mmCIF file of C-alpha atoms in Angstrom:
data_model
loop_
_atom_site.group_PDB
_atom_site.id
_atom_site.type_symbol
_atom_site.label_atom_id
_atom_site.label_comp_id
_atom_site.label_asym_id
_atom_site.label_seq_id
_atom_site.Cartn_x
_atom_site.Cartn_y
_atom_site.Cartn_z
ATOM 1 C CA ASP A 1 91.543 109.563 104.370
ATOM 2 C CA ALA A 2 91.784 112.169 101.619
ATOM 3 C CA ALA A 3 95.498 111.679 101.089
ATOM 4 C CA ARG A 4 94.998 108.087 100.285
ATOM 5 C CA TRP A 5 91.986 108.509 98.324
ATOM 6 C CA ALA A 6 93.549 111.241 96.143
ATOM 7 C CA ALA A 7 96.412 109.056 95.321
ATOM 8 C CA HIS A 8 94.156 106.374 94.379
ATOM 9 C CA ARG A 9 92.382 108.733 91.913
ATOM 10 C CA HIS A 10 96.000 109.643 90.647
ATOM 11 C CA LEU A 11 96.435 105.847 89.924
ATOM 12 C CA ARG A 12 93.438 105.656 87.817
ATOM 13 C CA ALA A 13 94.219 108.936 85.790
ATOM 14 C CA GLN A 14 97.761 108.200 84.568
ATOM 15 C CA PRO A 15 98.289 107.687 80.937
ATOM 16 C CA ARG A 16 97.996 103.963 79.712
ATOM 17 C CA SER A 17 101.634 103.922 78.298
ATOM 18 C CA LEU A 18 104.618 106.023 77.700
ATOM 19 C CA ALA A 19 103.550 106.569 74.087
ATOM 20 C CA GLY A 20 100.438 108.137 75.674
ATOM 21 C CA ALA A 21 102.531 110.277 78.067
ATOM 22 C CA GLY A 22 104.678 111.559 75.030
ATOM 23 C CA VAL A 23 101.618 112.372 72.991
ATOM 24 C CA ALA A 24 100.379 114.222 76.158
ATOM 25 C CA ALA A 25 103.358 116.185 76.595
ATOM 26 C CA ALA A 26 103.578 117.277 72.691
ATOM 27 C CA GLY A 27 103.647 120.835 71.852
ATOM 28 C CA PRO A 28 106.044 123.861 72.110
ATOM 29 C CA LEU A 29 107.661 124.376 75.505
ATOM 30 C CA VAL A 30 107.543 127.866 77.103
ATOM 31 C CA PRO A 31 109.772 127.935 80.214
ATOM 32 C CA VAL A 32 109.314 130.075 82.956
ATOM 33 C CA PRO A 33 112.176 131.693 84.946
ATOM 34 C CA ARG A 34 114.097 129.209 87.245
ATOM 35 C CA GLY A 35 113.673 128.864 90.882
ATOM 36 C CA ASP A 36 111.138 127.389 93.198
ATOM 37 C CA GLY A 37 108.645 128.435 90.549
ATOM 38 C CA GLN A 38 105.020 129.720 90.884
ATOM 39 C CA HIS A 39 103.168 128.803 93.834
ATOM 40 C CA ASP A 40 99.476 128.672 94.933
ATOM 41 C CA ASP A 41 98.466 130.781 97.763
ATOM 42 C CA ASP A 42 94.764 131.041 96.917
ATOM 43 C CA HIS A 43 92.509 129.755 99.663
ATOM 44 C CA GLY A 44 89.546 128.986 97.438
ATOM 45 C CA LYS A 45 88.693 125.844 95.456
ATOM 46 C CA ARG A 46 91.064 124.926 92.748
ATOM 47 C CA PRO A 47 89.780 123.140 89.587
ATOM 48 C CA VAL A 48 90.938 119.469 89.505
ATOM 49 C CA VAL A 49 92.021 118.191 86.204
ATOM 50 C CA TYR A 50 91.221 114.334 85.609
ATOM 51 C CA ASN A 51 92.371 114.166 82.069
ATOM 52 C CA SER A 52 95.832 113.171 81.844
ATOM 53 C CA THR A 53 96.497 114.644 78.436
ATOM 54 C CA GLN A 54 95.484 117.986 79.599
ATOM 55 C CA GLY A 55 97.166 117.932 82.981
ATOM 56 C CA VAL A 56 100.444 116.660 81.475
ATOM 57 C CA SER A 57 100.367 119.191 78.715
ATOM 58 C CA THR A 58 99.497 122.167 80.995
ATOM 59 C CA GLY A 59 102.442 121.203 83.238
ATOM 60 C CA THR A 60 105.003 120.733 80.349
ATOM 61 C CA LEU A 61 104.085 124.190 79.013
ATOM 62 C CA HIS A 62 104.807 125.554 82.437
ATOM 63 C CA PRO A 63 107.916 123.641 83.374
ATOM 64 C CA TYR A 64 109.084 125.198 86.509
ATOM 65 C CA SER A 65 105.820 126.109 88.014
ATOM 66 C CA SER A 66 104.191 124.038 90.868
ATOM 67 C CA PRO A 67 100.954 122.054 90.584
ATOM 68 C CA PRO A 68 97.808 123.802 91.739
ATOM 69 C CA GLY A 69 97.367 124.111 95.307
ATOM 70 C CA ALA A 70 101.211 123.259 96.174
ATOM 71 C CA ASN A 71 103.978 125.128 97.730
ATOM 72 C CA ASN A 72 102.232 127.826 99.418
ATOM 73 C CA PHE A 73 104.818 128.116 102.211
ATOM 74 C CA ARG A 74 102.619 130.325 104.341
ATOM 75 C CA CYS A 75 100.101 127.502 104.791
ATOM 76 C CA LYS A 76 99.580 126.403 108.283
ATOM 77 C CA PRO A 77 98.338 122.821 109.023
ATOM 78 C CA SER A 78 95.146 122.540 110.676
ATOM 79 C CA LYS A 79 93.952 120.333 113.595
ATOM 80 C CA ALA A 80 92.132 118.182 111.181
ATOM 81 C CA HIS A 81 95.208 117.796 108.742
ATOM 82 C CA PRO A 82 98.015 118.280 111.086
ATOM 83 C CA HIS A 83 100.681 116.891 108.579
ATOM 84 C CA PRO A 84 101.928 118.833 105.329
ATOM 85 C CA VAL A 85 101.781 116.429 102.450
ATOM 86 C CA ILE A 86 104.895 116.319 100.296
ATOM 87 C CA LEU A 87 104.554 114.848 96.573
ATOM 88 C CA ILE A 88 107.356 112.823 95.320
ATOM 89 C CA HIS A 89 107.196 112.216 91.446
ATOM 90 C CA GLY A 90 108.755 109.203 89.569
ATOM 91 C CA SER A 91 111.102 109.131 86.617
ATOM 92 C CA ILE A 92 111.194 111.368 83.761
ATOM 93 C CA THR A 93 108.619 113.664 84.889
ATOM 94 C CA THR A 94 108.621 116.749 87.380
ATOM 95 C CA LYS A 95 106.470 118.485 90.022
ATOM 96 C CA SER A 96 104.843 120.679 87.303
ATOM 97 C CA ASN A 97 103.161 117.585 85.231
ATOM 98 C CA ALA A 98 103.118 114.655 87.628
ATOM 99 C CA TRP A 99 100.544 116.189 90.261
ATOM 100 C CA PHE A 100 98.030 118.061 88.277
ATOM 101 C CA MET A 101 95.218 116.185 89.723
ATOM 102 C CA VAL A 102 96.280 115.115 93.459
ATOM 103 C CA SER A 103 97.663 118.510 94.385
ATOM 104 C CA PRO A 104 94.427 120.510 93.911
ATOM 105 C CA MET A 105 92.361 117.624 95.447
ATOM 106 C CA LEU A 106 94.219 117.701 98.438
ATOM 107 C CA ALA A 107 94.669 121.256 98.738
ATOM 108 C CA ASN A 108 90.837 121.527 98.417
ATOM 109 C CA HIS A 109 90.463 119.235 101.283
ATOM 110 C CA GLY A 110 92.240 121.585 103.514
ATOM 111 C CA TYR A 111 95.898 119.862 103.389
ATOM 112 C CA CYS A 112 98.892 121.881 103.155
ATOM 113 C CA VAL A 113 100.359 120.458 100.020
ATOM 114 C CA PHE A 114 104.017 120.713 98.743
ATOM 115 C CA ALA A 115 105.972 119.304 95.583
ATOM 116 C CA THR A 116 109.564 119.484 94.304
ATOM 117 C CA THR A 117 111.383 118.249 91.133
ATOM 118 C CA HIS A 118 114.419 116.055 92.234
ATOM 119 C CA GLY A 119 117.060 114.061 90.801
ATOM 120 C CA VAL A 120 118.158 116.745 88.304
ATOM 121 C CA ARG A 121 121.911 117.444 88.281
ATOM 122 C CA PRO A 122 122.620 121.235 89.010
ATOM 123 C CA GLY A 123 123.276 123.075 85.824
ATOM 124 C CA THR A 124 121.533 120.898 83.550
ATOM 125 C CA PRO A 125 119.972 123.118 80.814
ATOM 126 C CA PHE A 126 116.422 123.370 79.581
ATOM 127 C CA PRO A 127 114.795 120.949 78.473
ATOM 128 C CA ALA A 128 117.166 118.216 79.604
ATOM 129 C CA ASP A 129 116.195 119.283 83.212
ATOM 130 C CA GLN A 130 112.614 118.258 82.786
ATOM 131 C CA VAL A 131 113.743 114.666 82.923
ATOM 132 C CA GLY A 132 113.556 114.463 86.865
ATOM 133 C CA GLY A 133 114.250 111.582 89.207
ATOM 134 C CA GLU A 134 116.588 110.140 86.603
ATOM 135 C CA VAL A 135 120.033 111.308 86.423
ATOM 136 C CA GLU A 136 120.941 111.327 90.096
ATOM 137 C CA ASP A 137 121.722 108.327 92.040
ATOM 138 C CA LEU A 138 119.185 107.566 94.445
ATOM 139 C CA LYS A 139 121.249 108.549 97.590
ATOM 140 C CA GLN A 140 121.703 112.154 96.085
ATOM 141 C CA ASP A 141 118.004 111.924 95.373
ATOM 142 C CA SER A 142 117.372 111.077 98.976
ATOM 143 C CA ARG A 143 119.489 113.912 100.178
ATOM 144 C CA GLU A 144 117.385 116.280 98.015
ATOM 145 C CA ILE A 145 114.092 115.125 99.560
ATOM 146 C CA ARG A 146 115.485 115.438 102.864
ATOM 147 C CA ASP A 147 116.248 118.853 102.538
ATOM 148 C CA PHE A 148 112.926 119.689 100.996
ATOM 149 C CA VAL A 149 111.266 118.004 103.825
ATOM 150 C CA ALA A 150 113.384 120.248 106.138
ATOM 151 C CA LYS A 151 112.252 123.375 104.199
ATOM 152 C CA VAL A 152 108.545 122.439 104.650
ATOM 153 C CA ARG A 153 108.672 121.598 108.420
ATOM 154 C CA ALA A 154 110.410 124.889 109.112
ATOM 155 C CA ALA A 155 107.946 126.830 107.104
ATOM 156 C CA THR A 156 104.936 125.029 108.634
ATOM 157 C CA GLY A 157 106.078 124.437 112.068
ATOM 158 C CA ALA A 158 104.940 120.581 111.565
ATOM 159 C CA ARG A 159 106.832 118.101 113.488
ATOM 160 C CA THR A 160 106.089 115.534 110.971
ATOM 161 C CA VAL A 161 104.848 115.389 107.141
ATOM 162 C CA ASP A 162 103.217 112.785 105.176
ATOM 163 C CA LEU A 163 104.815 111.451 101.774
ATOM 164 C CA VAL A 164 103.156 110.586 98.770
ATOM 165 C CA GLY A 165 105.298 108.839 96.108
ATOM 166 C CA ALA A 166 104.734 107.604 92.663
ATOM 167 C CA SER A 167 106.534 104.698 90.590
ATOM 168 C CA GLN A 168 110.397 105.550 91.385
ATOM 169 C CA GLY A 169 109.088 108.219 93.709
ATOM 170 C CA THR A 170 108.453 105.368 96.133
ATOM 171 C CA VAL A 171 112.173 104.164 96.227
ATOM 172 C CA ALA A 172 114.342 107.163 96.674
ATOM 173 C CA PRO A 173 112.495 108.271 99.926
ATOM 174 C CA GLN A 174 113.172 105.025 101.442
ATOM 175 C CA TYR A 175 116.791 105.669 101.832
ATOM 176 C CA TYR A 176 115.892 109.104 103.523
ATOM 177 C CA LEU A 177 113.569 107.323 105.993
ATOM 178 C CA ARG A 178 115.946 104.673 106.842
ATOM 179 C CA PHE A 179 119.384 106.315 106.923
ATOM 180 C CA LEU A 180 118.940 110.179 106.821
ATOM 181 C CA GLY A 181 116.633 110.379 109.968
ATOM 182 C CA GLY A 182 113.457 110.392 107.801
ATOM 183 C CA ALA A 183 111.621 108.055 110.165
ATOM 184 C CA ARG A 184 111.385 110.725 112.777
ATOM 185 C CA GLU A 185 109.979 113.291 110.404
ATOM 186 C CA VAL A 186 107.323 111.430 108.317
ATOM 187 C CA ASP A 187 104.297 109.874 109.819
ATOM 188 C CA LYS A 188 102.665 108.297 106.736
ATOM 189 C CA PHE A 189 104.019 107.229 103.496
ATOM 190 C CA VAL A 190 101.657 106.358 100.515
ATOM 191 C CA GLY A 191 103.108 104.578 97.755
ATOM 192 C CA ILE A 192 101.570 104.549 94.047
ATOM 193 C CA VAL A 193 102.806 101.624 91.663
ATOM 194 C CA GLY A 194 105.891 101.185 93.944
ATOM 195 C CA PHE A 195 108.826 98.966 93.601
ATOM 196 C CA PHE A 196 110.234 98.846 97.114
ATOM 197 C CA ARG A 197 112.266 95.876 96.512
ATOM 198 C CA GLY A 198 113.590 96.931 93.206
ATOM 199 C CA MET A 199 112.313 96.910 89.648
ATOM 200 C CA VAL A 200 113.278 94.141 86.911
ATOM 201 C CA PRO A 201 113.409 90.980 89.168
ATOM 202 C CA GLU A 202 115.315 89.196 86.278
ATOM 203 C CA ALA A 203 118.231 91.580 86.892
ATOM 204 C CA THR A 204 119.266 89.903 90.117
ATOM 205 C CA PRO A 205 121.051 86.842 88.749
ATOM 206 C CA ALA A 206 122.856 88.839 86.117
ATOM 207 C CA LEU A 207 124.023 91.231 88.848
ATOM 208 C CA ASP A 208 124.960 88.423 91.048
ATOM 209 C CA GLY A 209 127.025 87.042 87.871
ATOM 210 C CA LEU A 210 128.754 90.328 87.536
ATOM 211 C CA ARG A 211 129.744 90.366 91.209
ATOM 212 C CA ALA A 212 131.246 86.781 90.799
ATOM 213 C CA THR A 213 133.396 87.982 87.926
ATOM 214 C CA GLY A 214 134.369 91.368 89.770
ATOM 215 C CA GLN A 215 132.871 93.395 86.963
ATOM 216 C CA TYR A 216 129.781 94.764 88.918
ATOM 217 C CA LYS A 217 131.221 98.174 90.099
ATOM 218 C CA THR A 218 132.573 98.828 86.604
ATOM 219 C CA VAL A 219 129.033 98.216 85.005
ATOM 220 C CA ASP A 220 127.309 100.164 87.876
ATOM 221 C CA ARG A 221 129.697 103.200 87.272
ATOM 222 C CA GLY A 222 128.974 102.902 83.478
ATOM 223 C CA ILE A 223 125.021 102.674 83.831
ATOM 224 C CA LYS A 224 125.545 105.825 86.415
ATOM 225 C CA VAL A 225 127.004 108.208 83.790
ATOM 226 C CA ALA A 226 123.527 108.300 81.996
ATOM 227 C CA CYS A 227 121.090 107.341 84.576
ATOM 228 C CA GLY A 228 122.138 107.055 88.161
ATOM 229 C CA SER A 229 118.945 105.987 89.377
ATOM 230 C CA CYS A 230 118.534 103.290 86.792
ATOM 231 C CA ALA A 231 121.392 101.374 88.335
ATOM 232 C CA ASP A 232 120.358 101.770 91.985
ATOM 233 C CA SER A 233 116.664 100.744 91.161
ATOM 234 C CA LEU A 234 117.285 97.460 89.771
ATOM 235 C CA ARG A 235 116.435 94.424 92.086
ATOM 236 C CA GLY A 236 119.615 92.874 93.487
ATOM 237 C CA SER A 237 121.639 96.087 93.040
ATOM 238 C CA ASP A 238 124.066 97.116 95.845
ATOM 239 C CA PHE A 239 121.704 99.950 96.819
ATOM 240 C CA MET A 240 118.592 97.827 97.169
ATOM 241 C CA ARG A 241 120.296 95.125 99.017
ATOM 242 C CA HIS A 242 121.679 97.687 101.475
ATOM 243 C CA GLN A 243 118.449 99.379 101.873
ATOM 244 C CA ASN A 244 116.137 96.037 102.198
ATOM 245 C CA ASP A 245 118.581 93.847 104.238
ATOM 246 C CA GLN A 246 117.580 95.915 107.293
ATOM 247 C CA PRO A 247 115.243 95.122 110.127
ATOM 248 C CA GLY A 248 111.645 95.709 108.651
ATOM 249 C CA GLY A 249 112.801 94.777 105.096
ATOM 250 C CA ALA A 250 111.398 97.228 102.679
ATOM 251 C CA ALA A 251 109.487 98.964 105.062
ATOM 252 C CA VAL A 252 111.012 101.283 107.551
ATOM 253 C CA PRO A 253 109.908 100.803 111.122
ATOM 254 C CA GLY A 254 107.979 103.676 112.738
ATOM 255 C CA VAL A 255 106.401 104.678 109.183
ATOM 256 C CA ASN A 256 102.748 103.904 108.566
ATOM 257 C CA TYR A 257 102.674 102.772 104.741
ATOM 258 C CA THR A 258 99.861 102.389 102.385
ATOM 259 C CA THR A 259 100.511 100.997 98.808
ATOM 260 C CA LEU A 260 98.359 101.054 95.786
ATOM 261 C CA ASP A 261 99.106 99.032 92.726
ATOM 262 C CA ARG A 262 97.754 99.345 89.150
ATOM 263 C CA LYS A 263 96.775 95.783 88.973
ATOM 264 C CA SER A 264 94.116 96.022 91.368
ATOM 265 C CA THR A 265 93.817 99.592 92.217
ATOM 266 C CA ARG A 266 92.904 98.790 95.853
ATOM 267 C CA LEU A 267 94.367 100.140 98.969
ATOM 268 C CA ASN A 268 96.888 97.887 100.884
ATOM 269 C CA SER A 269 97.822 99.156 104.349
ATOM 270 C CA SER A 270 100.895 97.627 105.940
#
């Protein structure tokens, strides 16, 4: 459907490297006032930006704005698209510069689209608050996603929503789905370049070694001072083990999953 197709196009439009993303974000930052940011309630067709440099630069220059087509809380889902779509960004990005293509594309197809910046500690000053999805640990990240889903459901009257997550935005929602009641509130989950079992497989033996010597908790706390999500995202971390050593493994029962990987850029439903 359109949600999966739009996510597929998002995958193909991403910068080839972090260096490319850094170049795309270069330039003076002109922040807008804090709050939910600007939203798009125009029901006409919105231009879709396929150039990642242009898209990321525009989002970076307006750091608290919503991507085009997103966060119109007066939007009511249609019979053709009954589930609002919520976009969950990955690490070191925000709602403003992560979804410049997918958001207007889905809105133009008649979806109610929403996006939020998550994973930023309250009170973080600008521009440090533009490093979303990184500082908070993933349990807190999941609570923020839960609360935003509740806000969207209340505004739209929808019983369930669809989630689209990219990179680390595929991991944090899984805790919400499994442990915070999300499986009752989410119909479909589309993951773009996800790592549901954790990143850096080589970390597992190292973490097991730390457990054997009783140092795991100390090292885990130390990493989380700078990057809460980094410690939780490692394959073999307590967070990933607790999340995935459940019925269904990495997939939460009751949720319809589609995953897209960069290597093949093909749709894989599970």
